[in-house]
């Protein structure tokens, strides 16, 4: 078992690498860049900003830097030497280092432990004024677990953004999944048991309706009815657990509507799949055995049929769960939830290169992990698979 | 006093195509402590009868049209569901035909075993588990305390059937209904299970209704027998008189069509040799064929073709097929399952080689390796002097035409979405047989006739046929390429005896007509003996005994062979007498 | 002895799988209903717009956002050639002369008008044309790729399977938005691209489903029989395995169609897809959802047509699945 | 409840079976369930559009950022909430030299940073140096180009900042020297690009030129405004609370302000109704009529310093003829667009600069004249639209843009009988298209950076970064140049008049309408005054 998991985990690496590579070049090829805006800046400013983010390097080098294979130049700054000036000693507060830079583009660290480098930027032989750029090399990229700084959200790193927003998406996803599974499995199981009766048609029609009504219709509809007309739940927002607002009343009511919106959609899918799976299982011989034992119909279903009937649902849940817990752009926008889903779309529309790559890789890892978990879960549900 | 009394039971099925009278007005009783055998072909209504008693007939489409079935002052047919549930599994238990599918694959057997106790006796789990272990020991499972926590798939078919029996008997029921419990099992396992049932019945004093299509089993086991045909009881009574002196032609046919070890038939009699159907006023009358005796007589006299022992069609030399046990990650496989481990034999043209052994002995793999359906690990397979082991698909193509296979399960070996015509003509298309579409269709029609099916069936789908018919279609499909050599892989194992006889006859007939060479794989020595000229007994991937079928049967050199022979139910009157008295 | 016999019910007319399926499909009431409803919607979408008095692009701004069947109070400017019907202002804003009320016209906007005063009915029918075309073409693309991919992966197994399914994993994760933008940049505005772009994402799940089914089926003896009969791999996959996958494939296809139709509206948002004033159900529903409180009919009608189509497709799908399963004719 | 509501309610109730078990609490005072507005507490909740890009005043460029920075930082001056007239800020008084080129600001003694440091003139000088430092590559660096030599320093040709017209004479005196007399200078310095940053903090978190510095994080932020940064949760909210170190703290009545980034106007409006917001950023198009008719008291529609217009690619084979461009402009019925599409009282635009921009209104204007438009088109060689190539209207995807584009398409088609297509593009693609001038006609909008016609007119200079039409006119360039050097305001405005007349004759852009600022404001919000820049200094606002 552990060997199997280990083997699968090893396989993640090439897959993630391929995804990172394709995505990296894809986003770079897309028109527009992170800096373009309705108010245009001059080419010079643009070039300097690009240089700041290392985008003046050839693309392949940027790629290697992103991967963390090649070191990048950081903490760049310029030192200008007037004619006759030999060296300068000064202190850099931000990295806690004191440096001595010479006019011959040499640099010595007086205090601090990082290795600094320097090169000529501009050497004017007639005036003897020279400009030296001082920098140090740092390797930080995928290999080091760094996803880089966000272009759009200045001062935030992609790691921070994911760390901050994922728990919210996860929380919402778990609620939605609970709703989807509870409603979907119940409806699907009942429909299968009472095949071709009203108890089959009714839930299945609702399921169909759930599929027909996209979330961008369902969401506002629920908000309108339960938020504004009946005033049962807040229409939007995401209050912190234990924070101000709702906690005194016991629970954050703002979870209800988004979770239902997202949940209903998946409940519809789950219901259809469960019904199919249950019908299959209910026709098996061992159900006859269970009935011959004198079990009640409920017990037959819950104990004997459900497990097998859920297998197709479980395999659907892998990618679905990855989607649901990495957030939904539509839901998060409608309900202003600070989740990960918005970053997926907004990063792409902002051409926030690093954030796009970060979210994609995060999502890919999730999918791979969840597919693995689903396989393990299936093995758990189905001992025959376990044996293999 | 009768434990169960069934009177005028009628169970019909209302389908789109009309009413099927699956059980039509039958009456019988089950006495306390006896084993009642119900025998009949598939479709005779024997299963529906017991399902009706258990209240397991799905309604709709099924409907109980009339009759009573009394058990301890309850009419099982009309009593409400709750009462019925309290009887089911508690006082009346049931075991089913296929132990592979009748146990819930998702639950540990401990869970399934104790379930009746939990429900019917409100036992606590610990107590129940103890009883389950005791019961498992009783049905002959060694190390029961440990294995009780296994999953069904970890057991062989025979073991699973033991678990089923243990589950049925755990509540100490008064009646045990066994619905073809041994049909899906090897003969050797069948013998064990039958013995077990016999022992348990004596020990526990439980009454048993035992359903089978095999009169041999009835002869081994039953006290009384009910013979069913097309929803009716045609004959019932104590077992000995019926075997000694069957009254109904159907019973006679059933008794005759079983290939017996001791018989010398060259063609097996079948039910229709005895039975005549005439339609009178929309009703069908059954009567005995007047010339039955003479026909049976004639069957003994068909000549055997001459076999040239030097004209070898197939030479197998030191064939090995090994499967990796579990593939390692960094290194090679951890171990090998030696499914076939160095076997050699030859098959002369026009003869039949019988390959026998218990399930798992490697006989099926051998058959497939010969056809290159599984790739042999080593060894050589020469077909008409040409080496075929290790050939790739393209190189095999011309040979495929000349060697064919018929599989065990006629249900899964035909593509359910293809009509019979498509199934039969497609091989011809692939191998370029026949000049045009209509030519191929004519050939297909001719093939159907050759296997005793009507050419109109061409446009039907496989599911519209019975198992026997399907197997004939499989044979026809194999023949469509006009091969010289056919591997019959347990081709008749899943069939009713009467159907089995028909197919066996067909195969024999075709062999004579087309000078075919067979490898006939079976676990049933009696069938192999009927079919084969030479015989090889396999055990654990090796051939333990090899030679003329007659000789091996007469003087088995190995214990293992003897065991296989002993496992076949003796349905001679003599053996019944011995048992009953 | 007397007995009834189950008559040899039907005898074999020259049927094929498809002929047979058609017969069975027409026996299924729900499927027939679905077929009728679907044909009606299709017919309306393709023929309907030409029967309407209004087209989907003529804008009548003053007559905007009117509920279904509302009256049209029209005014005419007596001395201006710029013809418009005004319903709001008393004076012509161009020449500032009083407007003369014209006759009240009977309402002919069956479903009302949209926010620019265009006939909603025309837009809904017109939108059906696009949505149906996209729904079917893109689903077909995803079907073809997904089925072939999944079948090959499932049948060959081992390394081939590993390789093909890892590609699926990779494609699952790639950012769709960027992909679409790139497509547009590379190939320009092209309606065919839409099918490609949608089919491109939708085949992934299909391939997984097909793969799982093929893996379960390939151990059946009829596949082994096919090998023994010397059939090629492609013949086995496409002639023997695929027909047996129809059930799950059809179910998933009926789920794919709505997903595709909605995805189209997202793509239209990105500029790939239909360009205004041409429209589609997805676009109309999206727009309608934004004003559902004030202009509910703008959501109601497109959503109704959309749902009707999906429901009928669902019934057809279920019917088709049963019809294509020869076994189902038993009962 | 209207019948439609009832139908929807019923269908949703059916759908919601099994979940309808919420808490059916008593709604308070008709306010919504999400009631977050706490009564009696001075906590303001503002809808703030999109998530701010950052909080570094020298890097960010957007409107949402403005709303937050206005609370956190204070410039040399502040503005009157109604008239936007300069009022004392960090500088308690200021002097202007006769020639209008030298401004001397005298700092108040009690202006403090939130960490207690006194705000010194040197801090401003440092901030301006940071803003203009070429390595910082600030987008809004050009806002400071009015300072002497600032442009040269910003472009890197001048290395020595001491030559730039910024001089901290002492801790409490800052002298700013301008390149040209700039009448709107005191307006200009209220833009956040002129806000100060706290030099020690900047140095601590990476030095002057670090763009993605951590100093803007709540735990690090040091400001000098009336509020200080308390929390910044991405996409959730930014919370600021009253700053005790602010010199005018006594006047500040709000305790806290929540800035909520709500990108969907529909959601924002619902949150407003639900009682989660005091003020919204905008109103969805579909709701305007409702508020106009039913709740006019919460609806705020104010003129706004912005123009919605279309760029025309003057290099296009048909559009290079100015008569064609004029025809296009004259064929647009702006009244219908503002009245029925935008609905909120936007003003039809027949010239470029919004009316009464710092007292300037263009005299030149064109009219809606379909007959003249047809005539012009015929003169250009396309009588009745014959032979006119198909042109595409490019716009970035949004419901409102789409509606306007569709209306335009229809108007051009019916009036001029020319073939017009629509092409919507994703935002960045659209920017790329416009920037590379790959369009025929493209929608655009311009919000003035400061209250002066210059911000609307200097963008059409040859080679201007925001020109993006390919249009170039030497006389126009000259006029704008002359305007910047004009001796007095009226002469300056005359130059602008002349320039705008050229612009309207050449018509490289087709103005459509002038923006209004649209928002919903709860009646309890006091001190929220309308003004053309949509600036609302928080120290004047309180809740009732």
Coordinates of N, CA and C in Angstrom, one line a residue, chain C residues 241-328:
Chain C
X241 N -15.8 -3.1 -28.5 CA -15.9 -2.5 -27.1 C -16.8 -1.3 -27.1
X242 N -16.6 -0.4 -28.1 CA -17.4 0.8 -28.1 C -18.9 0.7 -28.0
X243 N -19.5 -0.2 -28.9 CA -20.9 -0.3 -28.8 C -21.4 -0.7 -27.4
X244 N -20.6 -1.4 -26.7 CA -21.0 -1.8 -25.3 C -20.8 -0.7 -24.3
X245 N -20.2 0.5 -24.7 CA -20.0 1.6 -23.8 C -21.2 2.6 -23.9
X246 N -22.1 2.3 -24.8 CA -23.0 3.4 -25.2 C -23.8 3.9 -24.0
X247 N -24.2 3.1 -23.0 CA -24.9 3.5 -21.9 C -24.3 4.7 -21.2
X248 N -23.2 4.4 -20.5 CA -22.5 5.5 -19.8 C -22.2 6.7 -20.7
X249 N -21.8 6.4 -21.9 CA -21.4 7.5 -22.8 C -22.6 8.4 -23.1
X250 N -23.7 7.8 -23.3 CA -24.9 8.6 -23.6 C -25.3 9.4 -22.4
X251 N -25.2 8.8 -21.2 CA -25.6 9.6 -20.0 C -24.7 10.8 -19.8
X252 N -23.4 10.5 -20.0 CA -22.5 11.6 -19.8 C -22.6 12.7 -20.9
X253 N -22.9 12.2 -22.1 CA -23.1 13.2 -23.2 C -24.3 14.1 -22.9
X254 N -25.4 13.6 -22.3 CA -26.5 14.4 -22.0 C -26.1 15.4 -20.9
X255 N -25.1 15.1 -20.1 CA -24.7 16.0 -19.1 C -23.7 17.0 -19.7
X256 N -23.1 16.6 -20.8 CA -22.1 17.5 -21.4 C -22.7 18.6 -22.2
X257 N -23.9 18.3 -22.8 CA -24.5 19.4 -23.6 C -24.8 20.7 -22.8
X258 N -25.4 20.6 -21.7 CA -25.7 21.9 -21.0 C -24.4 22.5 -20.6
X259 N -23.4 21.7 -20.1 CA -22.1 22.3 -19.7 C -21.5 23.1 -20.9
X260 N -21.6 22.5 -22.1 CA -21.0 23.1 -23.3 C -21.8 24.4 -23.6
X261 N -23.1 24.3 -23.5 CA -23.9 25.5 -23.9 C -23.6 26.7 -23.0
X262 N -23.3 26.4 -21.7 CA -23.0 27.4 -20.7 C -21.6 27.9 -20.9
X263 N -20.7 27.0 -21.2 CA -19.3 27.3 -21.5 C -19.2 28.3 -22.6
X264 N -20.1 28.1 -23.6 CA -20.1 29.0 -24.8 C -20.3 30.5 -24.3
X265 N -21.1 30.7 -23.3 CA -21.4 32.1 -22.9 C -20.1 32.7 -22.2
X266 N -19.4 31.8 -21.5 CA -18.1 32.3 -21.0 C -17.1 32.6 -22.1
X267 N -17.1 31.8 -23.1 CA -16.2 32.1 -24.2 C -16.6 33.4 -24.9
X268 N -17.9 33.6 -25.0 CA -18.4 34.8 -25.7 C -17.9 36.0 -24.9
X269 N -17.9 35.8 -23.6 CA -17.4 36.9 -22.7 C -15.9 37.2 -23.1
X270 N -15.2 36.2 -23.4 CA -13.7 36.4 -23.7 C -13.5 36.8 -25.2
X271 N -14.6 36.8 -25.9 CA -14.5 37.3 -27.3 C -14.5 36.2 -28.3
X272 N -14.4 35.0 -27.8 CA -14.5 33.8 -28.7 C -15.9 33.4 -28.6
X273 N -16.5 33.0 -29.7 CA -17.9 32.7 -29.5 C -18.7 33.7 -30.3
X274 N -20.0 33.8 -29.9 CA -20.8 34.7 -30.7 C -20.5 36.1 -30.4
X275 N -20.6 37.0 -31.4 CA -20.5 38.4 -31.2 C -21.8 39.1 -31.3
X276 N -22.1 40.0 -30.4 CA -23.3 40.7 -30.4 C -23.4 41.4 -31.8
X277 N -24.6 41.6 -32.3 CA -25.9 41.3 -31.7 C -26.4 39.9 -31.8
X278 N -25.6 39.0 -32.4 CA -25.9 37.6 -32.4 C -25.8 37.2 -31.0
X279 N -26.6 36.1 -30.7 CA -26.6 35.8 -29.3 C -26.8 34.3 -29.1
X280 N -26.8 33.8 -27.9 CA -27.0 32.4 -27.6 C -27.8 32.3 -26.3
X281 N -28.3 31.1 -26.0 CA -29.0 31.0 -24.7 C -28.2 31.2 -23.5
X282 N -26.9 30.8 -23.6 CA -26.0 31.0 -22.5 C -25.9 32.5 -22.2
X283 N -25.6 33.2 -23.3 CA -25.5 34.7 -23.1 C -26.8 35.3 -22.6
X284 N -27.9 34.9 -23.2 CA -29.2 35.5 -22.7 C -29.4 35.2 -21.3
X285 N -29.2 34.0 -20.9 CA -29.4 33.6 -19.5 C -28.5 34.4 -18.5
X286 N -27.3 34.5 -19.0 CA -26.3 35.3 -18.2 C -26.8 36.8 -18.0
X287 N -27.2 37.3 -19.1 CA -27.7 38.7 -19.0 C -29.0 38.8 -18.2
X288 N -29.9 37.8 -18.4 CA -31.1 37.8 -17.7 C -30.9 37.6 -16.2
X289 N -29.9 36.9 -15.8 CA -29.7 36.6 -14.4 C -29.3 37.9 -13.7
X290 N -28.7 38.8 -14.5 CA -28.3 40.1 -13.8 C -29.4 41.0 -13.5
X291 N -30.5 40.9 -14.3 CA -31.6 41.8 -14.0 C -32.9 41.0 -13.6
X292 N -32.7 39.9 -12.9 CA -33.8 39.0 -12.7 C -34.9 39.6 -11.8
X293 N -34.5 40.6 -11.0 CA -35.5 41.2 -10.1 C -36.4 42.1 -10.9
X294 N -35.8 42.9 -11.7 CA -36.6 44.0 -12.4 C -37.1 43.5 -13.7
X295 N -36.4 42.6 -14.4 CA -36.9 42.2 -15.7 C -36.9 40.6 -15.8
X296 N -37.8 40.0 -15.0 CA -37.7 38.6 -14.8 C -37.9 37.8 -16.2
X297 N -38.6 38.4 -17.1 CA -38.9 37.7 -18.3 C -37.6 37.5 -19.1
X298 N -36.7 38.4 -18.9 CA -35.4 38.3 -19.7 C -34.7 37.0 -19.3
X299 N -34.9 36.5 -18.1 CA -34.3 35.3 -17.6 C -35.2 34.1 -17.9
X300 N -36.5 34.3 -17.7 CA -37.5 33.2 -17.7 C -37.5 32.6 -19.1
X301 N -37.6 33.3 -20.1 CA -37.8 32.7 -21.4 C -36.6 32.0 -21.9
X302 N -35.4 32.6 -21.9 CA -34.3 31.8 -22.4 C -34.1 30.6 -21.5
X303 N -34.2 30.8 -20.2 CA -34.0 29.6 -19.3 C -35.0 28.5 -19.6
X304 N -36.3 28.9 -19.9 CA -37.3 27.9 -20.2 C -36.9 27.1 -21.4
X305 N -36.5 27.8 -22.4 CA -36.1 27.1 -23.7 C -34.9 26.2 -23.4
X306 N -34.0 26.7 -22.7 CA -32.7 26.0 -22.4 C -33.1 24.7 -21.6
X307 N -33.9 24.9 -20.6 CA -34.3 23.7 -19.8 C -35.1 22.7 -20.5
X308 N -36.0 23.2 -21.3 CA -36.9 22.3 -22.1 C -36.0 21.5 -23.0
X309 N -35.0 22.1 -23.6 CA -34.1 21.4 -24.5 C -33.3 20.3 -23.7
X310 N -32.9 20.7 -22.5 CA -32.0 19.8 -21.8 C -32.9 18.6 -21.3
X311 N -34.1 18.9 -20.8 CA -35.0 17.9 -20.3 C -35.3 16.9 -21.5
X312 N -35.6 17.5 -22.6 CA -36.0 16.5 -23.7 C -34.7 15.7 -24.1
X313 N -33.6 16.4 -24.1 CA -32.4 15.6 -24.4 C -32.1 14.5 -23.4
X314 N -32.4 14.8 -22.2 CA -32.2 13.8 -21.2 C -33.1 12.6 -21.4
X315 N -34.4 12.9 -21.7 CA -35.3 11.8 -22.0 C -34.9 11.0 -23.2
X316 N -34.4 11.8 -24.2 CA -34.0 11.1 -25.4 C -32.8 10.2 -25.1
X317 N -31.9 10.8 -24.3 CA -30.7 10.0 -23.9 C -31.0 8.8 -23.2
X318 N -31.9 8.9 -22.2 CA -32.3 7.7 -21.4 C -33.0 6.7 -22.4
X319 N -33.8 7.2 -23.2 CA -34.5 6.3 -24.2 C -33.5 5.6 -25.1
X320 N -32.6 6.4 -25.6 CA -31.6 5.9 -26.5 C -30.8 4.8 -25.9
X321 N -30.4 5.1 -24.6 CA -29.6 4.1 -23.9 C -30.3 2.7 -23.8
X322 N -31.6 2.8 -23.4 CA -32.4 1.6 -23.4 C -32.6 1.0 -24.7
X323 N -32.8 1.8 -25.7 CA -33.1 1.3 -27.0 C -31.9 0.6 -27.6
X324 N -30.7 1.2 -27.3 CA -29.5 0.6 -27.9 C -29.0 -0.6 -27.2
X325 N -29.7 -0.9 -26.1 CA -29.3 -2.1 -25.3 C -30.2 -3.2 -25.8
X326 N -29.8 -4.2 -26.6 CA -30.7 -5.2 -27.1 C -31.4 -5.9 -26.0
X327 N -30.8 -6.0 -24.8 CA -31.4 -6.8 -23.8 C -32.6 -6.2 -23.3
X328 N -32.8 -4.9 -23.4 CA -33.9 -4.2 -22.8 C -35.2 -4.6 -23.4

